[in-house]
Coordinates of C-alpha atoms and ligand atoms in Angstrom, one line a residue:
X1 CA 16.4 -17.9 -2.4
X2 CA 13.5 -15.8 -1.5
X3 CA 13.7 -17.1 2.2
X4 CA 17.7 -16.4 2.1
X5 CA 16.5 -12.7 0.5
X6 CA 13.8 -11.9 3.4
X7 CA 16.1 -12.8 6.3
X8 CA 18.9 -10.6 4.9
X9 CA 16.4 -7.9 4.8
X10 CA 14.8 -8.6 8.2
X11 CA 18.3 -8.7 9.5
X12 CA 19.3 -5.2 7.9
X13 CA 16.5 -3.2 8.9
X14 CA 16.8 -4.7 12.6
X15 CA 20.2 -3.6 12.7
X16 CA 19.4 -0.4 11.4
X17 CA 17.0 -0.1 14.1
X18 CA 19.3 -1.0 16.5
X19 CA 21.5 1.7 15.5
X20 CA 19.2 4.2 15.5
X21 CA 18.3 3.7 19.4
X22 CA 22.0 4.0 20.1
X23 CA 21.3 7.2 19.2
X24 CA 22.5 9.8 21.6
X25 CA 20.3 11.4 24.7
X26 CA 19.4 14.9 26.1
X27 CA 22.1 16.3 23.7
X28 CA 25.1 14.5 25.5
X29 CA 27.4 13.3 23.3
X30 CA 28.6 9.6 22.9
X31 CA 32.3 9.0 23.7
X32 CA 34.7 9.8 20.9
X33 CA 35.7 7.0 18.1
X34 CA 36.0 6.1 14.9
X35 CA 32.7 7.0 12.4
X36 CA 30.6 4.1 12.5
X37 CA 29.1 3.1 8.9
X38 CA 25.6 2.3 8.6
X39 CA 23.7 -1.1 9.5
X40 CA 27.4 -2.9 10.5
X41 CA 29.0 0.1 12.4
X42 CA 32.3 -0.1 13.3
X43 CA 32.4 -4.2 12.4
X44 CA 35.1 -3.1 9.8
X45 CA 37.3 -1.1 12.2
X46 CA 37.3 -3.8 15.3
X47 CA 41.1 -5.4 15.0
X48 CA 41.2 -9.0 15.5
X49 CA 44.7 -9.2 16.3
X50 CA 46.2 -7.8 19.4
X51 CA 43.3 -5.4 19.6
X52 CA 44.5 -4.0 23.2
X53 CA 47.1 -2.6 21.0
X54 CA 45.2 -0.8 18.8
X55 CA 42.8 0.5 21.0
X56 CA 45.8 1.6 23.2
X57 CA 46.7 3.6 19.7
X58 CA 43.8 4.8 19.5
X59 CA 44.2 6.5 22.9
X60 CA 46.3 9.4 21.6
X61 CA 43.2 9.8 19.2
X62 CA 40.2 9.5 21.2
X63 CA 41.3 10.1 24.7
X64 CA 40.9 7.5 27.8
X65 CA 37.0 6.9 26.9
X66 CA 36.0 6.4 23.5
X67 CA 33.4 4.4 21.6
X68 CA 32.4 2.3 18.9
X69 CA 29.2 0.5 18.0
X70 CA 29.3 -3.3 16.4
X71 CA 26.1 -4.3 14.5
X72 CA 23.8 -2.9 17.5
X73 CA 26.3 -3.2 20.3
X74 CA 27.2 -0.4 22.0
X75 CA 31.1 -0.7 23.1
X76 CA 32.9 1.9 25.7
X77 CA 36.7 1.5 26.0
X78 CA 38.2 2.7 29.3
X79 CA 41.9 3.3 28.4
X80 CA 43.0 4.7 31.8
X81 CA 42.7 2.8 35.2
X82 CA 41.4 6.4 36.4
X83 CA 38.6 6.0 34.5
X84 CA 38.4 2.1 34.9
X85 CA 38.3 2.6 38.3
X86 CA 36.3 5.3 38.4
X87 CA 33.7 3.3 37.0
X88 CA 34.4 0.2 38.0
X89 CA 36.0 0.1 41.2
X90 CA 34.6 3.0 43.3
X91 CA 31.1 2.4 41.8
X92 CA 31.1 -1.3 40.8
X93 CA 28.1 -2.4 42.7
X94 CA 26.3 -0.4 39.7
X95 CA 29.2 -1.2 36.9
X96 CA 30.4 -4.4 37.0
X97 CA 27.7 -6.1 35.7
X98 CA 27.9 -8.3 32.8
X99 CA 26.0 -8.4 29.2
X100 CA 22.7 -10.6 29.1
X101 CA 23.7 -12.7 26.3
X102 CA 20.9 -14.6 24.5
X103 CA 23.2 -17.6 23.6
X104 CA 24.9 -17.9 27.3
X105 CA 20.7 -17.7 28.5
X106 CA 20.1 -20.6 25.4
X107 CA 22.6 -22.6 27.0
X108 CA 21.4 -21.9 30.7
X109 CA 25.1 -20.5 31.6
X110 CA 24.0 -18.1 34.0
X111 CA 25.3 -20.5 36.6
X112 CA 28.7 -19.4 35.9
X113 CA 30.6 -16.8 38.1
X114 CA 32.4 -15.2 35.4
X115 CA 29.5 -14.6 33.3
X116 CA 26.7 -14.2 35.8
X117 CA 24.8 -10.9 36.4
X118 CA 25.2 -9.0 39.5
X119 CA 22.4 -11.2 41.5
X120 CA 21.8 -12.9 44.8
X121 CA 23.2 -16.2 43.3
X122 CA 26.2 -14.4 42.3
X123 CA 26.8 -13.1 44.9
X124 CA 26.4 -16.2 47.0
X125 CA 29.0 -17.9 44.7
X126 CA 31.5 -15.3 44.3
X127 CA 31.5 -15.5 48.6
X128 CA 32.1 -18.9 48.2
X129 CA 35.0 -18.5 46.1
X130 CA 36.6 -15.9 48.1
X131 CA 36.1 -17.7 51.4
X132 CA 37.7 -20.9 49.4
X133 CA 40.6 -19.1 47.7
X134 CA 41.5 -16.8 50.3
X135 CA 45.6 -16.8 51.4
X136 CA 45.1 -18.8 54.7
X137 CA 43.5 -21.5 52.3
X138 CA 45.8 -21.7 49.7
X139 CA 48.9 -22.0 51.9
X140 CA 47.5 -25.5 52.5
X141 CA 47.5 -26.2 48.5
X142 CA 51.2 -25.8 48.5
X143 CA 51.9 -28.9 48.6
X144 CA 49.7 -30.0 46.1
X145 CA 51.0 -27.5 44.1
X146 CA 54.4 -28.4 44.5
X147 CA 53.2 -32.4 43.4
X148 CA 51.7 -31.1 40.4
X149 CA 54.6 -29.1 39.0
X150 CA 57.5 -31.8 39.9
X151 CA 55.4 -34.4 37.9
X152 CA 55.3 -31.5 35.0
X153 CA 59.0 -31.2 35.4
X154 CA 59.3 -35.2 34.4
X155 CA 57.0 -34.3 31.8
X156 CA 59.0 -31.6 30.3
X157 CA 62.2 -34.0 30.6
X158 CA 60.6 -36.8 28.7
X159 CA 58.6 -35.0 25.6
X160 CA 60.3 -30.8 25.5
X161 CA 59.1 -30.0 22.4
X162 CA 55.0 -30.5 23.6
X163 CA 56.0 -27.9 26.6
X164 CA 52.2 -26.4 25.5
X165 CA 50.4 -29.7 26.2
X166 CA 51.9 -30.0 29.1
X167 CA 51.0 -26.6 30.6
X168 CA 47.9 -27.0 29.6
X169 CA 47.8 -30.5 31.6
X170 CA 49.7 -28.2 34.3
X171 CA 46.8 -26.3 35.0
X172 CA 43.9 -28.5 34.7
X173 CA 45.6 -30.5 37.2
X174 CA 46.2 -27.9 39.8
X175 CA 42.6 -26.6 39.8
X176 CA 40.9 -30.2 39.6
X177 CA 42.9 -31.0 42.6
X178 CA 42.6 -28.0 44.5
X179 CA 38.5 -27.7 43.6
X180 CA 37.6 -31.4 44.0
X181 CA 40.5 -33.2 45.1
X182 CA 40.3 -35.3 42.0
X183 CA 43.2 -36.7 40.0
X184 CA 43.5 -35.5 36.5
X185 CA 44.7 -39.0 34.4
X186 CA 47.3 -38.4 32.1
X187 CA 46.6 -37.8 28.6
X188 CA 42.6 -36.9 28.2
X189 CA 40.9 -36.9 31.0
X190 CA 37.0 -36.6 30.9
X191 CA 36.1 -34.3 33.1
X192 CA 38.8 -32.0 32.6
X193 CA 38.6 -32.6 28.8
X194 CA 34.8 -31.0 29.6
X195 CA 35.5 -28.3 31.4
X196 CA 37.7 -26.7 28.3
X197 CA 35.1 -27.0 26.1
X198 CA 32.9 -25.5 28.1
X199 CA 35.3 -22.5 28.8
X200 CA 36.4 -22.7 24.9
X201 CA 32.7 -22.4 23.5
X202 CA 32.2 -19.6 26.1
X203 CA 35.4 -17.6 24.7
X204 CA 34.5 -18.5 21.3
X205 CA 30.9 -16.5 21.2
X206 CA 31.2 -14.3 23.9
X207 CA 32.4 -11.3 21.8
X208 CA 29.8 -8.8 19.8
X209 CA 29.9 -9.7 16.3
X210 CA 30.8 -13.6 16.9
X211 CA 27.3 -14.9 17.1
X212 CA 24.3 -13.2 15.3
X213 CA 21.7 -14.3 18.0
X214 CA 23.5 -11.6 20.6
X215 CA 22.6 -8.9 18.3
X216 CA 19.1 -10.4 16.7
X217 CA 17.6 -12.2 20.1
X218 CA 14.4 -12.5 18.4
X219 CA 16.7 -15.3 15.9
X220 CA 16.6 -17.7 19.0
X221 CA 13.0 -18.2 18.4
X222 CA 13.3 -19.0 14.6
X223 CA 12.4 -22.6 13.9
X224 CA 16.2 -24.6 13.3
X225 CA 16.0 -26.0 9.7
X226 CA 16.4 -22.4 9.0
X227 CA 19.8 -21.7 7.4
X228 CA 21.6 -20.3 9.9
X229 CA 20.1 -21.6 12.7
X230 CA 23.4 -23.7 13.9
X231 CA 23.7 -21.7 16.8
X232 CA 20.9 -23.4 18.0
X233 CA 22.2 -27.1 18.0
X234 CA 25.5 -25.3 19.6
X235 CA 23.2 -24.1 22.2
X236 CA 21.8 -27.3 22.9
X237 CA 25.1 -29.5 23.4
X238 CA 26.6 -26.2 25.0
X239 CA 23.8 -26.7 27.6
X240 CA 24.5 -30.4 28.7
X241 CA 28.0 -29.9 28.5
X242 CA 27.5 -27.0 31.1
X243 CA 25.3 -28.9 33.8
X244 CA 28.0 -32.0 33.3
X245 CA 30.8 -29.4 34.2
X246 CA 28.4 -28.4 37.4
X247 CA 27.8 -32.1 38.6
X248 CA 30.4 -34.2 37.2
X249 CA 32.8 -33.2 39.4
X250 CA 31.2 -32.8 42.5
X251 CA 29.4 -36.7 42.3
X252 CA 32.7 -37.3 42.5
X253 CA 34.0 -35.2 45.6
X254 CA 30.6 -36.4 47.4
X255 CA 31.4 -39.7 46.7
X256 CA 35.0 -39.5 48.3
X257 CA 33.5 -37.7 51.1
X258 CA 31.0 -40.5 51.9
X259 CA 33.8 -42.9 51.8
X260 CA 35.8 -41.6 53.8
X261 CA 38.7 -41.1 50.5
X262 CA 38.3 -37.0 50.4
X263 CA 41.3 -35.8 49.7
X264 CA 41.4 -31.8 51.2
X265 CA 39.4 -29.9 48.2
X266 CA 38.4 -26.8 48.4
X267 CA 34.9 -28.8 47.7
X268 CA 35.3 -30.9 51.0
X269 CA 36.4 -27.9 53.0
X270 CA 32.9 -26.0 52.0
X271 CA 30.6 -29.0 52.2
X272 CA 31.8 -29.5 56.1
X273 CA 30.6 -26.1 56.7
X274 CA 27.4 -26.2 54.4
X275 CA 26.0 -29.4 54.6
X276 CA 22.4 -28.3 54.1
X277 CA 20.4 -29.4 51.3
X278 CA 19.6 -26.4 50.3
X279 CA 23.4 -24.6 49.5
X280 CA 24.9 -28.0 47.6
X281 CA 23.4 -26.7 44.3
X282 CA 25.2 -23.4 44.9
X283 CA 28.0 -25.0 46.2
X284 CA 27.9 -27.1 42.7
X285 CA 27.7 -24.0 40.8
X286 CA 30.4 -21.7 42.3
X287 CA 33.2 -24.5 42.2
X288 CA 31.9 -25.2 38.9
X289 CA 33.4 -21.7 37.8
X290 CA 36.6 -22.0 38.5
X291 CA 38.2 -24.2 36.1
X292 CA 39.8 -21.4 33.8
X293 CA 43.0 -21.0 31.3
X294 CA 44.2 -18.1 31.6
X295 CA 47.6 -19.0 33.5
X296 CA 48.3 -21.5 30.7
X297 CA 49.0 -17.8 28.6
X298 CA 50.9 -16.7 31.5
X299 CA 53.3 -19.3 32.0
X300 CA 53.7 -19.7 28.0
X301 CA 54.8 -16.2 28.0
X302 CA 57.3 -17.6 30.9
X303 CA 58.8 -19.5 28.2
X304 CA 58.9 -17.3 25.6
X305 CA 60.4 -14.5 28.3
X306 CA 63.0 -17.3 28.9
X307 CA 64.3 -18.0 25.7
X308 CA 64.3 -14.3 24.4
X309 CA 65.9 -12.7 27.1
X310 CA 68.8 -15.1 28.3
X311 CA 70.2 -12.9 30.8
X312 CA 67.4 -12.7 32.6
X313 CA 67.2 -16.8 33.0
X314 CA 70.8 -16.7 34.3
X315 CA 70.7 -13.9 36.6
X316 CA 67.1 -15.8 38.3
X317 CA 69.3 -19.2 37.6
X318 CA 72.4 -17.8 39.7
X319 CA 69.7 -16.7 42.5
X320 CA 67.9 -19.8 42.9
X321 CA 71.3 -21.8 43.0
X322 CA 72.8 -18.9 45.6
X323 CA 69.5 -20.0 47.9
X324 CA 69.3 -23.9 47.0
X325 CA 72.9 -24.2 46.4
X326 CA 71.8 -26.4 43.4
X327 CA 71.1 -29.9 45.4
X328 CA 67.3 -29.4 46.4
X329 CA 64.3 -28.2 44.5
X330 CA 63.0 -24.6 45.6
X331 CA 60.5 -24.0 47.9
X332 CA 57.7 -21.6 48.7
X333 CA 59.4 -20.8 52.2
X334 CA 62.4 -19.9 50.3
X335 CA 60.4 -17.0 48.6
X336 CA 61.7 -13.9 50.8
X337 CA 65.2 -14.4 49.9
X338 CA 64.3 -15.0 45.9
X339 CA 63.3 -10.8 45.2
X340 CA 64.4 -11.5 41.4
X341 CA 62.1 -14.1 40.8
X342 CA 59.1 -12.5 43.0
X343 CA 60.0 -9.5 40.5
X344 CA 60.4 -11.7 37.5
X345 CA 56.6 -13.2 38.2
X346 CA 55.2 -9.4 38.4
X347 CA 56.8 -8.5 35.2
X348 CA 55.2 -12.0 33.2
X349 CA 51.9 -10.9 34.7
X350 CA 52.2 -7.2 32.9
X351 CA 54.2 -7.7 30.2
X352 CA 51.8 -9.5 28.0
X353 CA 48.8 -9.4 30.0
X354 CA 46.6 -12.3 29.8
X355 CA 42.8 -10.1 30.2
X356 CA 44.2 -6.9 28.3
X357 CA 40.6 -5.9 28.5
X358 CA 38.0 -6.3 30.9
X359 CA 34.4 -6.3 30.5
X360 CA 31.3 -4.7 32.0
X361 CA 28.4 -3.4 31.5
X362 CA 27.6 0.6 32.1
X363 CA 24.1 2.1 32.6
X364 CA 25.0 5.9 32.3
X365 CA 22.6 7.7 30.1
X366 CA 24.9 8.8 28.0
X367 CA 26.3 5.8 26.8
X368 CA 23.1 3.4 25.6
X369 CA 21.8 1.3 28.4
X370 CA 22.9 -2.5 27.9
X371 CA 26.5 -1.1 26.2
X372 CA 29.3 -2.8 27.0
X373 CA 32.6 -1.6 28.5
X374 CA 35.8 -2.7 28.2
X375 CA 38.8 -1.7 30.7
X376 CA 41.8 -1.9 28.9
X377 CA 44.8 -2.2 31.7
X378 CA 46.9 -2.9 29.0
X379 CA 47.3 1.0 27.9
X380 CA 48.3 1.7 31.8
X381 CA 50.7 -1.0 32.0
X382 CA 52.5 -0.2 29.1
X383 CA 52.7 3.6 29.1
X384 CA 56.7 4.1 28.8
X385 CA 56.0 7.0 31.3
X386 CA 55.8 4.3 33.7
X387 CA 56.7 1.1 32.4
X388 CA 59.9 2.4 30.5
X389 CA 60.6 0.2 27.2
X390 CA 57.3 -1.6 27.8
X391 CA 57.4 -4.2 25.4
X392 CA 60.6 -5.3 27.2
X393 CA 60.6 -8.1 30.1
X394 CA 62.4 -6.5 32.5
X395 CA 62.0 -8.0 35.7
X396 CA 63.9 -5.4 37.4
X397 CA 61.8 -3.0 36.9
X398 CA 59.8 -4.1 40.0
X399 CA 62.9 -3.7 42.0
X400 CA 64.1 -0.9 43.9
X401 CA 67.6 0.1 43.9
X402 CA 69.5 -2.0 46.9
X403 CA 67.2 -5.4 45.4
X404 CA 64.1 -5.0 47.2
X405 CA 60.1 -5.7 45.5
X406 CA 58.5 -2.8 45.1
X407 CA 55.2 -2.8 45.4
X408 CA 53.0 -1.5 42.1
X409 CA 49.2 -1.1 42.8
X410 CA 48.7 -0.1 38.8
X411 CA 49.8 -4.3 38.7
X412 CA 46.8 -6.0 40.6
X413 CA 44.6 -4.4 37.3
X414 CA 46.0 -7.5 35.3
X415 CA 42.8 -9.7 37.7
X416 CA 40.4 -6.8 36.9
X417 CA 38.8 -3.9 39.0
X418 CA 36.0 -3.6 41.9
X419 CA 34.1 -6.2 43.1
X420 CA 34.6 -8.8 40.0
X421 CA 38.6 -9.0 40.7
X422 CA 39.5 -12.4 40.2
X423 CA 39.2 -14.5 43.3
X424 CA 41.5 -17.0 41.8
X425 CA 44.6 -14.4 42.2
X426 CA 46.2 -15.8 45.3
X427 CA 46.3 -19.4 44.1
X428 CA 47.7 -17.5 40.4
X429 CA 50.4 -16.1 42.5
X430 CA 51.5 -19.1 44.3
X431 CA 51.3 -21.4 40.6
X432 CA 53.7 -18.5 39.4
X433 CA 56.0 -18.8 42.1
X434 CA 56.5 -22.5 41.9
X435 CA 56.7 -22.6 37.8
X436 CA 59.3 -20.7 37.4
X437 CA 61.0 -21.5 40.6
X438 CA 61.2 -25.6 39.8
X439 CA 61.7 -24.5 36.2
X440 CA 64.8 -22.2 36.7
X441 CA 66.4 -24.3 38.9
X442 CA 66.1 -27.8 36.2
X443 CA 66.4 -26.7 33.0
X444 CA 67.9 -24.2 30.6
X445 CA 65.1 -22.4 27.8
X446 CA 66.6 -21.5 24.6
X447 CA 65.6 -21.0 21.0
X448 CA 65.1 -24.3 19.4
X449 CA 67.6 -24.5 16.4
X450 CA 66.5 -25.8 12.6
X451 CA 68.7 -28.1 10.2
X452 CA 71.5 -25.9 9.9
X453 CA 71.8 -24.4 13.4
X454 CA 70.1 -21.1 13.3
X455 CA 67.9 -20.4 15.8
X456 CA 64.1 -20.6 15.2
X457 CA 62.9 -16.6 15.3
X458 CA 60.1 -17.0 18.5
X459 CA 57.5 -14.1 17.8
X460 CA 53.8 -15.5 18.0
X461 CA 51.1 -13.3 18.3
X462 CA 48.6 -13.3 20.9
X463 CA 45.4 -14.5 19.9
X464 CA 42.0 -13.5 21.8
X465 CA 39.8 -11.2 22.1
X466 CA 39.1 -11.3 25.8
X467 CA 41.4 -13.8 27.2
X468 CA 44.8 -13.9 24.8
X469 CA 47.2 -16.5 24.2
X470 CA 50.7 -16.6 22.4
X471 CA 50.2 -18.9 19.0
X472 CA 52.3 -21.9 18.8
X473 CA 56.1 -20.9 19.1
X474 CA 59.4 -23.4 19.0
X475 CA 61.8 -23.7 22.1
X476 CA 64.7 -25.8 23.5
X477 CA 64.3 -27.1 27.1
X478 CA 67.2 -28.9 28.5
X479 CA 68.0 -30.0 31.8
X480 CA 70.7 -27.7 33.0
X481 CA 73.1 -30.3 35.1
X482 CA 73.2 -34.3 35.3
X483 CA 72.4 -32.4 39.4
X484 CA 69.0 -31.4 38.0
X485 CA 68.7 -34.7 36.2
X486 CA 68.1 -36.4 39.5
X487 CA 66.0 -33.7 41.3
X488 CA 63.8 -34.2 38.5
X489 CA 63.6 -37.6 38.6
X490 CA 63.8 -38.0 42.1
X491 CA 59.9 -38.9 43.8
X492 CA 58.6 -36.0 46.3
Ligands
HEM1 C1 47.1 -15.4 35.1 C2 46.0 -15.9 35.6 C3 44.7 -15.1 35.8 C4 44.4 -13.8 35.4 C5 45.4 -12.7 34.8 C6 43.0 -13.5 35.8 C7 42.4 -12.4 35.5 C8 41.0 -12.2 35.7 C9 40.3 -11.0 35.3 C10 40.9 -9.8 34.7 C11 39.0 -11.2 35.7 C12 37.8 -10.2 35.5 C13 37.7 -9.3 36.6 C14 36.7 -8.1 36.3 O1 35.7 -8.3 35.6 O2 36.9 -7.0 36.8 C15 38.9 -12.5 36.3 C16 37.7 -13.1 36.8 C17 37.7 -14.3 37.4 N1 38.7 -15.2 37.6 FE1 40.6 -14.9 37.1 N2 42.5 -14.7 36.3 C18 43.5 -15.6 36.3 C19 43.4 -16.9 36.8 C20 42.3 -17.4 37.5 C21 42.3 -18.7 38.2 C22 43.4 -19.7 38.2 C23 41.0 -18.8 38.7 C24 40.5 -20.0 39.5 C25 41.1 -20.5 40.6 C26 40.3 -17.6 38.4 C27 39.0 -17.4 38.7 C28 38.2 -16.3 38.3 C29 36.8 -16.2 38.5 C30 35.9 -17.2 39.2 C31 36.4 -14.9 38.0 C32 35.1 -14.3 37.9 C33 34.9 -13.3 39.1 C34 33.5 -12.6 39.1 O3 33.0 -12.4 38.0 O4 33.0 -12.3 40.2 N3 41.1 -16.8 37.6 N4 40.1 -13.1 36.3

């Protein structure tokens, strides 16, 4: 009792102390935002649901940069991509840092390009990634691509209503086989089965407020039978889980490589040109980053597009079959002549955005050194000014008038700003594509009906506070001819 009694003291005057040295500078104010109480801030006023939407509320409020402060974090939240890119665009080699957490340093994660700090080894990694994940490479991961989605297409024919697992499976498999050139088995497969949990622990403690060590770093030093020490036996089996998810994967591409099995990786591609000692750890490291989940959300909300808005699914249906003529899958060379679906793959990338906010870290004086920013891209690309009816998918709203794409800089803000855009965007592009090309052409997407016929209402909320995904939602996916029966089952 007294021990429980001393730490809840020790814990409320370091807070307090925290919040004092938030304190404004030289008389410049902080950005505008809500009132923040003593000790816990604005903890109360951070929404847990959806909270791009409120914040893009609170933009009539507080303007396009406000601010808030969470135990002693210190949060800025860009509303407007002038000021996002202002900030972290034009001047990102001294913005788009990212927070020193203490329990990503407990569990050695530094390794990781997402998460890293703007260093030397980030930068060596992040040149990897773009040289691996440029265009010219991932036109060669077409077919693969294309393997990996007609096999999904089987799996959506045999088990419909587990559409989610099988997305999920979706993109596991496309990344493994791209990165590595390795196989995901079907049902759990190890190595891929690690990589989540890795990426989940990472989302799960990443924001201010989850974990009381990223306020209190001093707590990391506090012996563990403690009570509330769990974070540290987190820490620990976070940490060999992350250097399993570094060298797991590539034993296994060097082990194809020395036999003579390699499939093309982006891994074998890298190690031909590096094959000095000394860059294989890096190598390790950078590939190691790339396993992410974010297009799962994306081609969930595909779904959930399909079945709500049902003239859009037969006016992309009627375009694919005009191209196809309905006896052969789609293909990525028939992608000129398909301007609907290009446009319906813009639209599922902005209408509900999968990184609604962005993180960095700014160093002006007048915001606290060590605060951390968020872009939110989701106020820009759902401003009705814009983006009329925003909440509506509307794929023709990237069209122009006689059918053409248009092009829409604001868009490329859904994979972030400056020089942290995501690298994995061309390869996101190309998975888009193919998705919702095979998809349109095989099977129809409709509500999924209960006992008595009515159709079951589809409106899950998007869960998240960095990376969002729609909760679980019912549908109906039925092949849409005994003709898309065989094309399904046929082998590529
Ligand atoms: C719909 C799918 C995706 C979206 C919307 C998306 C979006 C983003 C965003 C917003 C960022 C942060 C950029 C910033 O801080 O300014 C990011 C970073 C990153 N993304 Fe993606 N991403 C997607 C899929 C992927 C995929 C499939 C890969 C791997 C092939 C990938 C690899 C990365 C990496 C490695 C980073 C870290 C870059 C760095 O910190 O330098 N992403 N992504």
């Amino acid at each position: 009792m007294i021990l429980t009694i001393t730490a809840a003291l020790v814990v409320f005057i370091y807070l307090a102390l925290r919040l004092r040295g938030n304190r404004r500078q030289r008389g410049l104010p902080h950005p505008p935002g809500p009132q923040p109480r003593p000790v816990i801030g604005n903890l109360l006023d951070v929404p847990t649901v959806e909270p791009w939407v409120t914040y893009t509320q609170w933009e009539k409020k507080y303007g396009d940069i406000m601010s808030m402060q969470v135990l002693g974090t210190f949060i800025v939240i860009l509303q407007s991509p002038s000021a996002a890119r202002d900030l972290l665009d034009k001047h990102s080699a001294i913005y788009s840092d990212r927070p020193v957490l203490p329990f990503f340093q407990m569990m050695d994660l530094d390794w990781a390009i997402p998460l890293a700090r703007f260093t030397e080894r980030w930068r060596r990694g992040r040149r990897i990634l773009e040289r691996g994940l440029r265009p010219s490479m991932t036109a060669l991961y077409h077919p693969t691509q294309k393997a990996k989605v007609h096999l999904f297409l089987k799996h959506l024919l045999e088990r419909p209503e587990r559409f989610r697992e099988h997305i999920e499976h979706l993109q596991g498999a496309i990344l493994m086989a791209i990165t590595y050139g390795y196989d995901v088995k079907e049902g759990e497969d190890r190595l891929l089965e690690k990589a989540r949990a890795l990426v989940a622990l990472a989302a799960a403690t990443v924001m201010p407020g989850a974990l009381l060590v990223n306020d209190m770093p001093f707590l990391r030093y506090l012996p563990e039978w403690l009570p509330g020490m769990g974070f540290k036996v987190l820490a620990r089996n976070g940490r060999a889980l992350s250097k399993d998810v570094i060298h797991e994967p590539f034993a296994f591409v060097k082990g194809t490589i020395e036999s003579g099995m390699a499939a093309l990786s982006m891994a074998r591609e890298i190690l031909a040109e590096h094959p000095e000692p000394e860059s294989q750890d890096h190598i390790a490291m950078a590939l190691g980053s790339l396993y992410s989940d974010t297009t799962v959300s994306t081609l969930l909300s595909f779904f959930l597009a399909l079945l709500k808005y049902p003239a859009v699914q037969e006016k992309a249906q009627a375009e694919l079959d005009a191209v196809t003529g309905g006896h052969r899958l789609p293909d990525y060379e028939d992608r000129p002549r398909l301007p609907y679906i290009n446009a319906l793959c813009m639209e599922l990338l902005r209408w509900r955005m999968v990184a609604p906010l962005v993180d960095d870290v700014y160093r002006g004086y007048f915001i606290p050194k060590g605060a951390i920013v968020l872009a939110n891209p989701w106020a820009a690309l759902h401003d009705p000014a814009v983006y009329p009816a925003p909440d509506t998918f509307n794929p023709e709203r990237f069209l122009t008038p006689d059918g053409h794409v248009k092009d829409d800089p604001l868009l490329t803000t859904v994979f972030g700003f400056g020089k942290r855009i995501c690298p994995g965007r061309h390869v996101v592009d190309e998975t888009l594509f193919i998705v919702v090309a095979y998809v349109l052409a095989t099977f129809d997407v409709r509500h999924a009906r209960d006992a008595d016929g009515n159709p079951v209402p589809a409106d899950p909320a998007y869960m998240g506070m960095q990376t969002s995904k729609p909760e679980p939602f019912e549908c109906s996916i039925t092949p849409r001819s005994k003709a898309a029966e065989v094309l399904i089952a046929a082998n590529d």
